[in-house]
PDB file of C-alpha atoms in Angstrom:
ATOM      1  CA  THR A  28      -6.935  25.458 -25.522  1.00  0.00           C
ATOM      2  CA  ASP A  29      -4.448  22.656 -25.994  1.00  0.00           C
ATOM      3  CA  THR A  30      -3.610  20.617 -22.870  1.00  0.00           C
ATOM      4  CA  ARG A  31      -0.702  18.195 -22.716  1.00  0.00           C
ATOM      5  CA  VAL A  32      -0.922  15.108 -20.557  1.00  0.00           C
ATOM      6  CA  VAL A  33       2.312  13.269 -19.820  1.00  0.00           C
ATOM      7  CA  VAL A  34       2.070   9.731 -18.451  1.00  0.00           C
ATOM      8  CA  ASN A  35       5.668   8.634 -18.981  1.00  0.00           C
ATOM      9  CA  GLY A  36       9.006  10.186 -19.826  1.00  0.00           C
ATOM     10  CA  SER A  37      10.399  13.557 -18.804  1.00  0.00           C
ATOM     11  CA  THR A  38       8.657  16.943 -18.755  1.00  0.00           C
ATOM     12  CA  GLU A  39       8.733  20.248 -16.925  1.00  0.00           C
ATOM     13  CA  ALA A  40       6.295  20.710 -14.051  1.00  0.00           C
ATOM     14  CA  LEU A  41       5.535  23.474 -11.577  1.00  0.00           C
ATOM     15  CA  VAL A  42       7.098  22.502  -8.241  1.00  0.00           C
ATOM     16  CA  SER A  43       7.122  24.397  -4.934  1.00  0.00           C
ATOM     17  CA  ASP A  44       9.255  24.293  -1.808  1.00  0.00           C
ATOM     18  CA  MET A  45       6.239  23.704   0.516  1.00  0.00           C
ATOM     19  CA  ASN A  46       7.796  20.563   2.017  1.00  0.00           C
ATOM     20  CA  GLY A  47      11.355  21.872   1.916  1.00  0.00           C
ATOM     21  CA  SER A  48      13.975  22.439  -0.695  1.00  0.00           C
ATOM     22  CA  VAL A  49      13.700  20.093  -3.686  1.00  0.00           C
ATOM     23  CA  LYS A  50      16.910  18.369  -4.816  1.00  0.00           C
ATOM     24  CA  ALA A  51      17.555  16.173  -7.838  1.00  0.00           C
ATOM     25  CA  GLY A  52      16.250  12.664  -7.074  1.00  0.00           C
ATOM     26  CA  ASP A  53      13.492  13.787  -4.683  1.00  0.00           C
ATOM     27  CA  LYS A  54      10.030  12.320  -5.286  1.00  0.00           C
ATOM     28  CA  ILE A  55       7.386  14.868  -6.362  1.00  0.00           C
ATOM     29  CA  THR A  56       3.769  14.610  -5.212  1.00  0.00           C
ATOM     30  CA  ALA A  57       0.679  16.827  -5.502  1.00  0.00           C
ATOM     31  CA  SER A  58       0.545  19.862  -3.209  1.00  0.00           C
ATOM     32  CA  PRO A  59      -2.544  21.506  -1.683  1.00  0.00           C
ATOM     33  CA  VAL A  60      -2.299  24.107  -4.476  1.00  0.00           C
ATOM     34  CA  SER A  61      -3.890  22.840  -7.688  1.00  0.00           C
ATOM     35  CA  GLY A  62      -1.414  22.235 -10.511  1.00  0.00           C
ATOM     36  CA  ILE A  63       1.712  22.593  -8.381  1.00  0.00           C
ATOM     37  CA  GLY A  64       3.823  19.734  -7.040  1.00  0.00           C
ATOM     38  CA  MET A  65       5.988  19.500  -3.938  1.00  0.00           C
ATOM     39  CA  LYS A  66       8.631  17.233  -2.395  1.00  0.00           C
ATOM     40  CA  SER A  67       7.172  14.018  -0.960  1.00  0.00           C
ATOM     41  CA  ILE A  68       8.296  13.571   2.655  1.00  0.00           C
ATOM     42  CA  GLN A  69       5.993  10.678   3.566  1.00  0.00           C
ATOM     43  CA  ALA A  70       4.458   7.645   1.922  1.00  0.00           C
ATOM     44  CA  ALA A  71       2.166   8.894  -0.849  1.00  0.00           C
ATOM     45  CA  GLU A  72       1.239   8.674  -4.519  1.00  0.00           C
ATOM     46  CA  VAL A  73       3.964  10.476  -6.488  1.00  0.00           C
ATOM     47  CA  VAL A  74       4.011  11.785 -10.047  1.00  0.00           C
ATOM     48  CA  GLY A  75       7.721  11.427 -10.628  1.00  0.00           C
ATOM     49  CA  THR A  76      11.294  12.264  -9.654  1.00  0.00           C
ATOM     50  CA  ALA A  77      12.929  15.696  -9.765  1.00  0.00           C
ATOM     51  CA  GLN A  78      15.751  15.856 -12.325  1.00  0.00           C
ATOM     52  CA  ALA A  79      17.342  19.079 -10.982  1.00  0.00           C
ATOM     53  CA  ASN A  80      17.539  21.166  -7.836  1.00  0.00           C
ATOM     54  CA  LEU A  81      14.710  23.687  -7.425  1.00  0.00           C
ATOM     55  CA  ASP A  82      17.326  26.372  -6.670  1.00  0.00           C
ATOM     56  CA  SER A  83      18.810  25.920 -10.166  1.00  0.00           C
ATOM     57  CA  VAL A  84      15.683  27.182 -12.000  1.00  0.00           C
ATOM     58  CA  THR A  85      13.938  30.565 -12.104  1.00  0.00           C
ATOM     59  CA  LEU A  86      11.657  30.874  -9.073  1.00  0.00           C
ATOM     60  CA  VAL A  87       8.568  32.969  -8.392  1.00  0.00           C
ATOM     61  CA  THR A  88       7.533  33.754  -4.817  1.00  0.00           C
ATOM     62  CA  GLN A  89       3.841  33.289  -4.000  1.00  0.00           C
ATOM     63  CA  LYS A  90       1.678  33.457  -0.880  1.00  0.00           C
ATOM     64  CA  VAL A  91      -0.636  30.486  -0.407  1.00  0.00           C
ATOM     65  CA  SER A  92      -3.030  29.376   2.333  1.00  0.00           C
ATOM     66  CA  GLY A  93      -2.242  26.024   3.904  1.00  0.00           C
ATOM     67  CA  THR A  94      -4.762  23.404   4.974  1.00  0.00           C
ATOM     68  CA  ASP A  95      -4.692  24.913   8.472  1.00  0.00           C
ATOM     69  CA  GLY A  96      -5.664  28.342   7.100  1.00  0.00           C
ATOM     70  CA  GLN A  97      -2.228  29.870   7.758  1.00  0.00           C
ATOM     71  CA  GLU A  98      -0.747  31.926   4.942  1.00  0.00           C
ATOM     72  CA  GLN A  99       2.671  30.738   3.794  1.00  0.00           C
ATOM     73  CA  THR A 100       5.215  32.134   1.343  1.00  0.00           C
ATOM     74  CA  VAL A 101       6.535  29.546  -1.121  1.00  0.00           C
ATOM     75  CA  LYS A 102       8.831  29.545  -4.120  1.00  0.00           C
ATOM     76  CA  VAL A 103       7.554  27.945  -7.333  1.00  0.00           C
ATOM     77  CA  GLY A 104       9.601  27.016 -10.385  1.00  0.00           C
ATOM     78  CA  LEU A 105       9.361  25.031 -13.614  1.00  0.00           C
ATOM     79  CA  LEU A 106      11.418  21.915 -12.805  1.00  0.00           C
ATOM     80  CA  PRO A 107      12.280  18.965 -15.079  1.00  0.00           C
ATOM     81  CA  VAL A 108      10.563  15.844 -13.705  1.00  0.00           C
ATOM     82  CA  ALA A 109      10.871  12.200 -14.820  1.00  0.00           C
ATOM     83  CA  VAL A 110       7.202  11.171 -14.836  1.00  0.00           C
ATOM     84  CA  ASN A 111       6.448   7.817 -13.240  1.00  0.00           C
ATOM     85  CA  VAL A 112       3.164   7.786 -11.330  1.00  0.00           C
ATOM     86  CA  THR A 113       3.583   5.268  -8.520  1.00  0.00           C
ATOM     87  CA  TYR A 114       3.233   4.771  -4.784  1.00  0.00           C
ATOM     88  CA  TYR A 115       6.298   5.934  -2.861  1.00  0.00           C
ATOM     89  CA  SER A 116       6.796   4.101   0.425  1.00  0.00           C
ATOM     90  CA  ALA A 117       9.326   6.595   1.839  1.00  0.00           C
ATOM     91  CA  ALA A 118      11.399   3.786   3.380  1.00  0.00           C
ATOM     92  CA  THR A 119      13.882   6.265   4.792  1.00  0.00           C
ATOM     93  CA  GLN A 120      11.150   7.975   6.813  1.00  0.00           C
ATOM     94  CA  GLN A 121       9.323   4.828   7.927  1.00  0.00           C
ATOM     95  CA  GLY A 122      12.199   2.486   8.631  1.00  0.00           C
ATOM     96  CA  ILE A 123      13.465  -0.711   7.101  1.00  0.00           C
ATOM     97  CA  VAL A 124      10.057  -2.448   7.299  1.00  0.00           C
ATOM     98  CA  ALA A 125       8.677  -0.292   4.446  1.00  0.00           C
ATOM     99  CA  ALA A 126      11.230  -1.838   2.093  1.00  0.00           C
ATOM    100  CA  PHE A 127       9.601  -5.277   2.577  1.00  0.00           C
ATOM    101  CA  VAL A 128       6.038  -4.123   1.860  1.00  0.00           C
ATOM    102  CA  PRO A 129       5.149  -4.154  -1.854  1.00  0.00           C
ATOM    103  CA  PRO A 130       3.495  -0.919  -3.011  1.00  0.00           C
ATOM    104  CA  PHE A 131       0.316  -2.706  -4.172  1.00  0.00           C
ATOM    105  CA  LEU A 132      -0.073  -4.250  -0.695  1.00  0.00           C
ATOM    106  CA  GLN A 133       0.449  -0.869   0.988  1.00  0.00           C
ATOM    107  CA  ALA A 134      -2.115   0.723  -1.351  1.00  0.00           C
ATOM    108  CA  LEU A 135      -4.603  -2.097  -0.684  1.00  0.00           C
ATOM    109  CA  ALA A 136      -4.196  -1.721   3.090  1.00  0.00           C
ATOM    110  CA  ASN A 137      -4.596   2.054   2.838  1.00  0.00           C
ATOM    111  CA  GLY A 138      -7.763   1.561   0.797  1.00  0.00           C
ATOM    112  CA  ILE A 139      -9.219  -0.920   3.295  1.00  0.00           C
ATOM    113  CA  ALA A 140      -8.411   1.282   6.296  1.00  0.00           C
ATOM    114  CA  GLY A 141      -9.338   4.544   4.584  1.00  0.00           C
ATOM    115  CA  ARG A 142      -6.134   6.157   5.834  1.00  0.00           C
ATOM    116  CA  GLN A 143      -2.357   5.723   5.800  1.00  0.00           C
ATOM    117  CA  VAL A 144      -1.409   2.440   7.517  1.00  0.00           C
ATOM    118  CA  SER A 145       2.083   1.880   8.901  1.00  0.00           C
ATOM    119  CA  PRO A 146       4.165  -0.631   6.914  1.00  0.00           C
ATOM    120  CA  LEU A 147       4.691  -2.723  10.069  1.00  0.00           C
ATOM    121  CA  ARG A 148       0.931  -3.234  10.457  1.00  0.00           C
ATOM    122  CA  VAL A 149       0.607  -4.090   6.771  1.00  0.00           C
ATOM    123  CA  LEU A 150       3.415  -6.651   7.052  1.00  0.00           C
ATOM    124  CA  LEU A 151       1.938  -8.224  10.217  1.00  0.00           C
ATOM    125  CA  ALA A 152      -1.550  -8.374   8.654  1.00  0.00           C
ATOM    126  CA  ALA A 153      -0.158 -10.020   5.516  1.00  0.00           C
ATOM    127  CA  ILE A 154       1.717 -12.600   7.592  1.00  0.00           C
ATOM    128  CA  ALA A 155      -1.425 -13.334   9.663  1.00  0.00           C
ATOM    129  CA  LEU A 156      -3.459 -13.761   6.479  1.00  0.00           C
ATOM    130  CA  LEU A 157      -0.888 -16.125   4.959  1.00  0.00           C
ATOM    131  CA  LEU A 158      -0.731 -18.179   8.165  1.00  0.00           C
ATOM    132  CA  GLY A 159      -4.542 -18.400   8.267  1.00  0.00           C
ATOM    133  CA  PHE A 160      -4.762 -19.576   4.656  1.00  0.00           C
ATOM    134  CA  GLY A 161      -1.902 -22.012   5.272  1.00  0.00           C
ATOM    135  CA  ALA A 162      -3.648 -23.491   8.304  1.00  0.00           C
ATOM    136  CA  VAL A 163      -6.923 -23.891   6.386  1.00  0.00           C
ATOM    137  CA  SER A 164      -5.108 -25.524   3.460  1.00  0.00           C
ATOM    138  CA  ILE A 165      -3.379 -28.009   5.759  1.00  0.00           C
ATOM    139  CA  MET A 166      -6.652 -28.797   7.554  1.00  0.00           C
ATOM    140  CA  LEU A 167      -8.515 -29.480   4.325  1.00  0.00           C
ATOM    141  CA  TYR A 168      -5.670 -31.446   2.713  1.00  0.00           C
ATOM    142  CA  THR A 169      -5.136 -33.763   5.676  1.00  0.00           C
ATOM    143  CA  SER A 170      -8.846 -34.401   6.259  1.00  0.00           C
ATOM    144  CA  ILE A 171      -9.544 -35.167   2.593  1.00  0.00           C
ATOM    145  CA  ARG A 172      -6.449 -37.364   2.297  1.00  0.00           C
ATOM    146  CA  SER A 173      -7.230 -39.346   5.439  1.00  0.00           C
ATOM    147  CA  GLY A 174     -10.890 -39.642   4.353  1.00  0.00           C
ATOM    148  CA  VAL A 175      -9.912 -41.130   0.984  1.00  0.00           C
ATOM    149  CA  ILE A 176      -7.552 -43.575   2.698  1.00  0.00           C
ATOM    150  CA  SER A 177     -10.258 -44.550   5.229  1.00  0.00           C
ATOM    151  CA  ILE A 178     -12.873 -45.145   2.515  1.00  0.00           C
ATOM    152  CA  GLY A 179     -10.342 -47.373   0.723  1.00  0.00           C
ATOM    153  CA  ARG A 180      -9.967 -49.459   3.883  1.00  0.00           C
ATOM    154  CA  ASN A 181     -13.635 -49.476   4.954  1.00  0.00           C
ATOM    155  CA  PRO A 182     -16.229 -48.461   2.318  1.00  0.00           C
ATOM    156  CA  LEU A 183     -19.045 -48.716   4.895  1.00  0.00           C
ATOM    157  CA  ALA A 184     -17.617 -45.735   6.867  1.00  0.00           C
ATOM    158  CA  GLN A 185     -18.567 -43.350   4.047  1.00  0.00           C
ATOM    159  CA  GLY A 186     -21.417 -41.622   5.987  1.00  0.00           C
ATOM    160  CA  ALA A 187     -19.314 -40.956   9.075  1.00  0.00           C
ATOM    161  CA  LEU A 188     -16.459 -39.635   6.934  1.00  0.00           C
ATOM    162  CA  ARG A 189     -18.800 -37.211   5.126  1.00  0.00           C
ATOM    163  CA  LYS A 190     -20.023 -35.869   8.472  1.00  0.00           C
ATOM    164  CA  SER A 191     -16.489 -35.383   9.743  1.00  0.00           C
ATOM    165  CA  LEU A 192     -15.470 -33.714   6.455  1.00  0.00           C
ATOM    166  CA  VAL A 193     -18.390 -31.254   6.813  1.00  0.00           C
ATOM    167  CA  ASP A 194     -17.202 -30.503  10.364  1.00  0.00           C
ATOM    168  CA  VAL A 195     -13.685 -29.797   9.091  1.00  0.00           C
ATOM    169  CA  VAL A 196     -15.004 -27.511   6.305  1.00  0.00           C
ATOM    170  CA  VAL A 197     -17.101 -25.554   8.848  1.00  0.00           C
ATOM    171  CA  ALA A 198     -14.057 -25.232  11.122  1.00  0.00           C
ATOM    172  CA  ALA A 199     -11.948 -24.069   8.164  1.00  0.00           C
ATOM    173  CA  ILE A 200     -14.520 -21.410   7.216  1.00  0.00           C
ATOM    174  CA  GLY A 201     -14.627 -20.291  10.856  1.00  0.00           C
ATOM    175  CA  LEU A 202     -10.835 -20.002  10.912  1.00  0.00           C
ATOM    176  CA  LEU A 203     -10.892 -17.954   7.689  1.00  0.00           C
ATOM    177  CA  VAL A 204     -13.513 -15.592   9.141  1.00  0.00           C
ATOM    178  CA  ILE A 205     -11.515 -15.139  12.344  1.00  0.00           C
ATOM    179  CA  THR A 206      -8.305 -14.528  10.359  1.00  0.00           C
ATOM    180  CA  THR A 207     -10.047 -11.952   8.152  1.00  0.00           C
ATOM    181  CA  VAL A 208     -11.439 -10.124  11.182  1.00  0.00           C
ATOM    182  CA  ILE A 209      -8.004 -10.068  12.838  1.00  0.00           C
ATOM    183  CA  VAL A 210      -6.415  -8.662   9.660  1.00  0.00           C
ATOM    184  CA  TYR A 211      -9.132  -6.021   9.306  1.00  0.00           C
ATOM    185  CA  VAL A 212      -8.807  -4.943  12.943  1.00  0.00           C
ATOM    186  CA  ALA A 213      -5.009  -4.801  12.626  1.00  0.00           C
ATOM    187  CA  LEU A 214      -5.312  -2.449   9.648  1.00  0.00           C
ATOM    188  CA  VAL A 215      -8.136  -0.217  10.856  1.00  0.00           C
ATOM    189  CA  ILE A 216      -7.294   0.330  14.529  1.00  0.00           C
TER     190      ILE A 216
END
């Protein structure tokens, strides 16, 4: 048996109307039925973009069982699809915030949480993480800079400056731990 695998370009794929009628330009994702795609109506991994309306191709009607155990009648057809495996943020369904969240960041947050995380939470967690790293960077920069200046003025204060620098490093590590916990809680809860 010869199996074709398409990773880029355009090909025909079996697509169903499980999530509604498929129109040209709709994103296609995997359906609960093995080997058959469907219209993506929420943020998900997609295999490509439909190049024609599902109604414009020959359709076969099939009965399938959904994830809830209910039997459903769907139409399946061989539809041309532009293959481009990527994460689709479904900005139209999730609001304007999804447009500001890069797909890799959304995928990372989903992986950390183990479920779909709203783009607003991802954006807030990213901002909190950046602010935490910024605060730590400022703390370390100012303490090291002032320590070097102080040693230049009074070389005998070297011991006290080392102790205060260790205190600042411990505080910076504490701030990083607190920031990481806040980001994790924001994504998981």
